Short mmCIF file of C-alpha atoms in Angstrom, two decimals:
data_model
loop_
_atom_site.label_atom_id
_atom_site.label_comp_id
_atom_site.label_asym_id
_atom_site.label_seq_id
_atom_site.Cartn_x
_atom_site.Cartn_y
_atom_site.Cartn_z
CA MET V 1 38.98 -0.48 -21.16
CA HIS V 2 42.62 0.36 -21.95
CA SER V 3 42.06 3.97 -20.90
CA THR V 4 40.65 2.88 -17.54
CA HIS V 5 43.59 0.51 -17.02
CA ARG V 6 46.08 3.30 -17.79
CA ARG V 7 44.36 5.64 -15.28
CA ILE V 8 44.48 2.97 -12.55
CA THR V 9 48.13 2.23 -13.32
CA ARG V 10 49.07 5.92 -13.14
CA ARG V 11 47.20 6.25 -9.84
CA LEU V 12 48.98 3.25 -8.36
CA LEU V 13 52.36 4.55 -9.51
CA GLY V 14 51.58 7.93 -7.98
CA LEU V 15 50.64 6.35 -4.65
CA ALA V 16 53.81 4.26 -4.70
CA ALA V 17 55.93 7.35 -5.33
CA LEU V 18 54.20 9.19 -2.48
CA SER V 19 54.78 6.26 -0.16
CA LEU V 20 58.50 6.19 -1.04
CA ALA V 21 58.76 9.92 -0.46
CA MET V 22 57.18 9.56 2.97
CA LEU V 23 59.51 6.69 3.85
CA SER V 24 62.68 8.23 2.43
CA PRO V 25 63.81 10.09 5.60
CA GLY V 26 63.65 6.83 7.53
CA LEU V 27 65.44 4.96 4.77
CA GLN V 28 68.11 7.62 4.61
CA ALA V 29 68.52 7.50 8.40
CA GLN V 30 68.99 3.73 8.20
CA ASP V 31 71.70 4.19 5.58
CA LYS V 32 73.73 6.37 7.96
CA PRO V 33 76.00 4.81 10.59
CA PRO V 34 74.69 4.98 14.17
CA LEU V 35 75.30 8.15 16.17
CA LYS V 36 78.29 7.49 18.41
CA ILE V 37 78.46 9.17 21.83
CA VAL V 38 81.99 8.85 23.21
CA VAL V 39 82.58 8.87 26.98
CA GLY V 40 86.05 9.28 28.47
CA PHE V 41 85.33 7.29 31.64
CA PRO V 42 84.35 3.70 32.47
CA PRO V 43 80.75 2.47 32.63
CA GLY V 44 78.96 3.29 35.87
CA GLY V 45 80.40 6.76 36.43
CA SER V 46 78.44 10.00 36.31
CA ALA V 47 79.55 10.91 32.75
CA ASP V 48 78.57 7.45 31.52
CA ILE V 49 75.18 7.52 33.27
CA LEU V 50 74.34 10.93 31.81
CA ALA V 51 75.54 9.95 28.33
CA ARG V 52 73.27 6.90 28.36
CA MET V 53 70.32 9.02 29.49
CA VAL V 54 71.02 11.36 26.57
CA ALA V 55 71.35 8.41 24.17
CA ASP V 56 67.99 6.99 25.25
CA ALA V 57 66.28 10.35 24.77
CA LEU V 58 67.90 11.00 21.37
CA ARG V 59 66.87 7.67 19.81
CA GLU V 60 63.52 9.11 18.76
CA ASP V 61 65.31 11.56 16.45
CA PHE V 62 68.51 9.65 15.62
CA GLY V 63 67.60 5.97 15.68
CA THR V 64 70.47 3.68 16.63
CA ILE V 65 72.95 5.23 19.07
CA VAL V 66 76.15 3.66 20.41
CA VAL V 67 77.77 4.78 23.68
CA ASP V 68 81.51 4.18 23.30
CA ASN V 69 83.52 4.20 26.54
CA LYS V 70 87.17 5.15 26.05
CA PRO V 71 88.48 5.61 29.60
CA GLY V 72 91.89 6.89 30.62
CA ALA V 73 94.01 10.03 30.92
CA GLY V 74 91.17 11.97 32.55
CA GLY V 75 89.12 11.89 29.35
CA ARG V 76 91.89 12.87 26.94
CA ILE V 77 91.85 9.52 25.09
CA ALA V 78 88.17 10.00 24.27
CA LEU V 79 88.67 13.63 23.29
CA ASN V 80 91.41 12.73 20.84
CA ALA V 81 89.15 10.08 19.28
CA VAL V 82 86.46 12.73 18.70
CA LYS V 83 89.05 15.24 17.50
CA ALA V 84 90.06 12.75 14.78
CA ALA V 85 86.47 11.95 13.74
CA LYS V 86 84.77 13.33 10.64
CA PRO V 87 82.67 16.44 11.32
CA ASP V 88 79.55 14.80 9.90
CA GLY V 89 77.42 14.84 13.04
CA GLN V 90 77.84 11.09 13.64
CA THR V 91 80.44 11.31 16.44
CA VAL V 92 80.12 13.44 19.59
CA ILE V 93 81.35 13.37 23.17
CA VAL V 94 79.55 13.92 26.47
CA LEU V 95 81.98 15.01 29.16
CA PRO V 96 82.42 17.09 32.31
CA SER V 97 83.88 20.56 31.93
CA GLY V 98 87.32 19.78 33.35
CA PRO V 99 89.04 18.68 30.11
CA MET V 100 87.71 21.79 28.35
CA VAL V 101 88.44 24.45 30.99
CA LEU V 102 91.05 23.02 33.40
CA PHE V 103 93.43 20.94 31.31
CA PRO V 104 94.79 23.87 29.26
CA HIS V 105 96.13 25.35 32.53
CA VAL V 106 97.37 22.00 33.86
CA TYR V 107 99.12 20.11 31.07
CA ILE V 108 102.42 21.35 29.69
CA LYS V 109 101.92 19.55 26.38
CA LEU V 110 98.19 19.12 25.94
CA ASP V 111 97.58 17.21 22.70
CA TYR V 112 94.40 19.08 21.77
CA ASP V 113 93.06 22.62 21.79
CA PRO V 114 89.72 22.70 23.64
CA VAL V 115 88.50 25.62 21.53
CA LYS V 116 89.98 25.05 18.07
CA ASP V 117 89.66 21.25 17.90
CA PHE V 118 86.01 20.91 18.93
CA THR V 119 82.58 22.30 18.13
CA PRO V 120 80.30 23.13 21.09
CA VAL V 121 76.87 21.50 20.72
CA SER V 122 75.01 22.05 24.00
CA GLN V 123 75.63 22.53 27.72
CA ILE V 124 73.57 19.78 29.35
CA ALA V 125 73.61 20.45 33.10
CA ARG V 126 75.46 22.01 36.02
CA PHE V 127 76.40 20.02 39.13
CA GLN V 128 78.28 20.17 42.39
CA PHE V 129 80.60 17.79 44.20
CA GLY V 130 80.48 15.96 47.49
CA VAL V 131 83.30 15.63 50.01
CA VAL V 132 83.02 11.91 50.79
CA SER V 133 84.48 10.20 53.86
CA GLY V 134 85.14 6.47 53.76
CA PRO V 135 85.71 3.71 56.35
CA ALA V 136 89.44 4.45 56.51
CA SER V 137 88.93 8.01 57.74
CA ASN V 138 85.57 7.65 59.53
CA ALA V 139 85.26 11.46 59.56
CA LYS V 140 81.66 12.48 60.24
CA THR V 141 82.05 16.22 59.62
CA VAL V 142 84.36 18.63 57.85
CA ALA V 143 85.71 19.62 61.25
CA ASP V 144 86.66 15.96 61.82
CA MET V 145 88.35 15.82 58.43
CA VAL V 146 90.37 18.97 59.09
CA ALA V 147 91.41 17.82 62.55
CA LYS V 148 92.45 14.35 61.31
CA ALA V 149 94.39 15.80 58.37
CA LYS V 150 96.31 18.16 60.67
CA SER V 151 97.10 15.48 63.25
CA ASP V 152 97.98 12.72 60.75
CA PRO V 153 98.61 14.22 57.27
CA GLY V 154 100.27 11.04 56.01
CA ASN V 155 96.94 9.19 56.07
CA ALA V 156 94.79 11.97 54.61
CA SER V 157 94.37 10.63 51.07
CA TYR V 158 91.66 11.28 48.50
CA GLY V 159 90.83 9.58 45.23
CA THR V 160 89.69 11.07 41.93
CA PRO V 161 88.95 9.93 38.33
CA GLY V 162 92.42 11.15 37.29
CA ALA V 163 95.16 13.74 37.70
CA GLY V 164 94.16 17.20 36.52
CA THR V 165 90.44 16.45 36.70
CA LEU V 166 87.85 18.60 38.44
CA PRO V 167 87.78 16.40 41.58
CA HIS V 168 91.58 16.69 41.75
CA PHE V 169 91.35 20.47 41.92
CA MET V 170 88.41 20.32 44.29
CA GLY V 171 90.86 18.60 46.63
CA VAL V 172 93.52 21.24 45.95
CA LEU V 173 91.02 24.02 46.68
CA MET V 174 89.98 22.20 49.86
CA GLU V 175 93.60 22.09 50.97
CA GLN V 176 94.02 25.81 50.37
CA SER V 177 90.68 26.80 51.89
CA ALA V 178 90.90 24.60 55.00
CA GLY V 179 94.65 24.91 55.56
CA ILE V 180 95.35 21.17 55.40
CA SER V 181 97.48 18.76 53.36
CA LEU V 182 95.92 15.89 51.41
CA ASN V 183 97.50 13.12 49.34
CA HIS V 184 96.00 12.84 45.86
CA VAL V 185 95.45 9.31 44.49
CA PRO V 186 94.32 9.28 40.82
CA PHE V 187 92.27 6.42 39.33
CA GLN V 188 90.94 5.62 35.84
CA GLY V 189 87.42 6.83 36.53
CA GLY V 190 85.00 7.40 39.38
CA ALA V 191 83.97 3.74 39.84
CA PRO V 192 87.51 2.52 40.70
CA ALA V 193 87.86 5.42 43.14
CA ASN V 194 84.59 4.32 44.78
CA ASN V 195 85.94 0.79 45.17
CA ALA V 196 89.14 2.09 46.75
CA LEU V 197 87.14 4.25 49.15
CA LEU V 198 84.92 1.33 50.20
CA GLY V 199 87.95 -0.93 50.55
CA GLY V 200 89.67 1.47 52.93
CA HIS V 201 92.57 2.18 50.59
CA ILE V 202 91.86 5.94 50.58
CA GLY V 203 90.21 8.12 53.19
CA TYR V 204 88.20 10.52 51.06
CA LYS V 205 86.82 11.19 47.61
CA PHE V 206 85.72 14.37 45.85
CA ASP V 207 83.13 13.47 43.26
CA VAL V 208 79.70 14.19 41.83
CA VAL V 209 77.07 13.68 44.52
CA SER V 210 75.15 11.14 42.41
CA GLU V 211 78.22 8.86 42.44
CA THR V 212 77.98 8.24 46.18
CA ALA V 213 74.51 9.36 47.31
CA GLU V 214 73.19 5.78 47.42
CA MET V 215 76.21 4.54 49.41
CA HIS V 216 75.81 7.53 51.74
CA ARG V 217 72.17 6.66 52.39
CA ALA V 218 73.14 3.02 52.98
CA GLY V 219 75.74 4.07 55.56
CA LYS V 220 78.69 2.66 53.60
CA VAL V 221 80.31 6.09 53.20
CA ARG V 222 79.43 9.56 54.44
CA ILE V 223 79.09 12.72 52.36
CA ILE V 224 80.23 15.31 54.89
CA ALA V 225 79.76 18.42 52.71
CA VAL V 226 78.83 19.63 49.22
CA THR V 227 80.78 22.20 47.24
CA GLY V 228 77.98 24.36 45.81
CA SER V 229 76.25 27.44 47.16
CA GLN V 230 73.18 25.42 48.22
CA ARG V 231 72.53 21.99 49.67
CA ASP V 232 71.97 19.16 47.22
CA PRO V 233 68.36 17.85 46.98
CA GLN V 234 69.67 14.27 46.92
CA VAL V 235 71.23 14.67 50.38
CA PRO V 236 69.48 17.68 51.94
CA GLU V 237 70.84 16.86 55.39
CA VAL V 238 74.43 17.46 54.22
CA PRO V 239 75.74 21.03 54.73
CA THR V 240 77.72 23.06 52.21
CA LEU V 241 81.41 23.67 52.82
CA LYS V 242 80.64 27.28 53.70
CA GLU V 243 78.11 26.13 56.28
CA SER V 244 80.86 23.87 57.64
CA GLY V 245 83.30 26.74 58.11
CA VAL V 246 85.38 26.34 54.93
CA ASN V 247 85.24 29.32 52.57
CA MET V 248 85.02 27.37 49.31
CA GLU V 249 82.44 27.12 46.55
CA ALA V 250 82.84 25.35 43.21
CA THR V 251 80.57 23.77 40.59
CA ALA V 252 81.02 22.29 37.12
CA TRP V 253 78.98 21.18 34.11
CA PHE V 254 78.41 18.47 31.54
CA ALA V 255 78.24 19.24 27.83
CA MET V 256 78.21 17.73 24.36
CA TYR V 257 80.88 18.57 21.77
CA GLY V 258 81.62 17.41 18.24
CA PRO V 259 84.86 17.60 16.24
CA ALA V 260 86.00 20.92 14.75
CA GLY V 261 84.21 21.79 11.52
CA LEU V 262 80.83 20.48 12.62
CA THR V 263 78.56 23.10 11.07
CA GLY V 264 75.39 23.58 9.07
CA ASP V 265 72.59 21.03 9.19
CA ALA V 266 74.62 18.47 11.15
CA LEU V 267 75.27 20.90 14.03
CA ALA V 268 71.77 22.37 13.88
CA ARG V 269 70.19 18.92 14.10
CA LEU V 270 72.22 17.94 17.18
CA GLU V 271 71.78 21.32 18.86
CA LYS V 272 68.01 21.33 18.33
CA ALA V 273 67.64 17.74 19.56
CA MET V 274 69.76 18.39 22.68
CA MET V 275 67.78 21.50 23.57
CA LYS V 276 64.53 19.58 23.12
CA ILE V 277 65.41 16.57 25.26
CA THR V 278 67.21 18.51 28.00
CA ARG V 279 64.29 20.87 28.44
CA SER V 280 61.68 18.09 28.41
CA ALA V 281 59.85 17.41 31.68
CA ALA V 282 60.94 13.76 31.70
CA MET V 283 64.65 14.52 31.29
CA LYS V 284 64.52 17.43 33.74
CA ASP V 285 63.01 15.14 36.36
CA LYS V 286 65.72 12.50 35.84
CA MET V 287 68.54 15.05 36.03
CA VAL V 288 67.18 16.80 39.12
CA ARG V 289 66.93 13.44 40.88
CA LEU V 290 70.62 12.91 40.07
CA GLY V 291 71.46 16.30 41.56
CA TYR V 292 71.96 18.11 38.26
CA GLU V 293 70.60 21.52 37.26
CA PRO V 294 69.28 21.05 33.68
CA ILE V 295 70.37 23.66 31.11
CA GLY V 296 69.93 22.64 27.46
CA SER V 297 71.88 25.53 25.94
CA THR V 298 72.60 26.54 22.38
CA SER V 299 76.00 25.98 20.79
CA ALA V 300 76.84 29.68 21.20
CA GLU V 301 75.85 29.66 24.87
CA LEU V 302 78.11 26.68 25.55
CA ALA V 303 80.99 28.42 23.78
CA ALA V 304 80.48 31.49 26.00
CA ALA V 305 80.32 29.38 29.19
CA GLN V 306 83.52 27.59 28.22
CA LYS V 307 85.31 30.89 27.58
CA THR V 308 84.21 32.25 30.96
CA ASP V 309 85.36 29.17 32.88
CA LEU V 310 88.67 28.96 31.02
CA ALA V 311 89.42 32.44 32.37
CA ARG V 312 87.97 31.72 35.84
CA TRP V 313 90.11 28.64 36.56
CA GLU V 314 93.42 29.99 35.25
CA LYS V 315 94.49 31.95 38.33
CA PRO V 316 93.64 29.39 41.06
CA ILE V 317 95.22 26.52 39.11
CA LYS V 318 98.43 28.43 38.42
CA ALA V 319 98.54 29.42 42.08
CA THR V 320 98.77 25.72 43.01
CA GLY V 321 101.83 25.20 40.84
CA VAL V 322 100.39 21.92 39.56
CA GLN V 323 101.81 21.05 36.13
CA LEU V 324 101.44 17.70 34.42
CA ASP V 325 103.16 16.22 31.37
#
């Protein structure tokens, strides 16, 4: 009787131990703080929308995820928050490429090093910009925009998410390529620039096509051209700048970075998860509908892309003479 009882007890203890072992990864995950994805722009902008898409897709592997918006300074406030974070894989940033490849050529005293202070995780997607005309300008084509800017340069203003950002230099390149003068008006993010465009406070906006595609279709604004080599599937009726007679082509990308020192299992886990979700059919479909070209790169591939674009943007930016404090 006692022998049988001991055998049953040992069996129950063994099953309990096995159950705890099977549950332990989940228990350990619950003990960790939530994964924080920092975004350097306000809610509603393209970086925020993409970051929340990524957060939703990553929850299967990471559990609770917090999207933390820290807008201002063209994304530099958010970058410095990630720079100061522990390299434990619990804090990352999703951002456009500008702060990592443009700012080093723009800011005299940049308070971070885009290579030394961060760890590349994965390049998420490439995208192009739209040249957007608002009620104040009422330009229906690039030819209209050029003619209006030449006849009345004082009223040819364009808004961007901040000084030194990619849209800012899209405007600078447009000036150089089309031979016109434009007044740059920086805002704290894409959403405020949209409001200013709709309110007639600025004439134009250079921004990601997904930011204004819906307003374009509703007739509130007009995307008069796109900056890539091909038309955007969201607005296939809109020509490229080259089709419109302006010899200009420029694209950018979104990526995920962690703080410097993010290595080993923590980096591998994030890298693997980002590659998986970005290459999934569901995520690809969502990104394509937003006008993005999905990538889902490795950490090394993102590092190489960043190095290439750092070199590519140096000459045209320095040629503008734009320098910011």
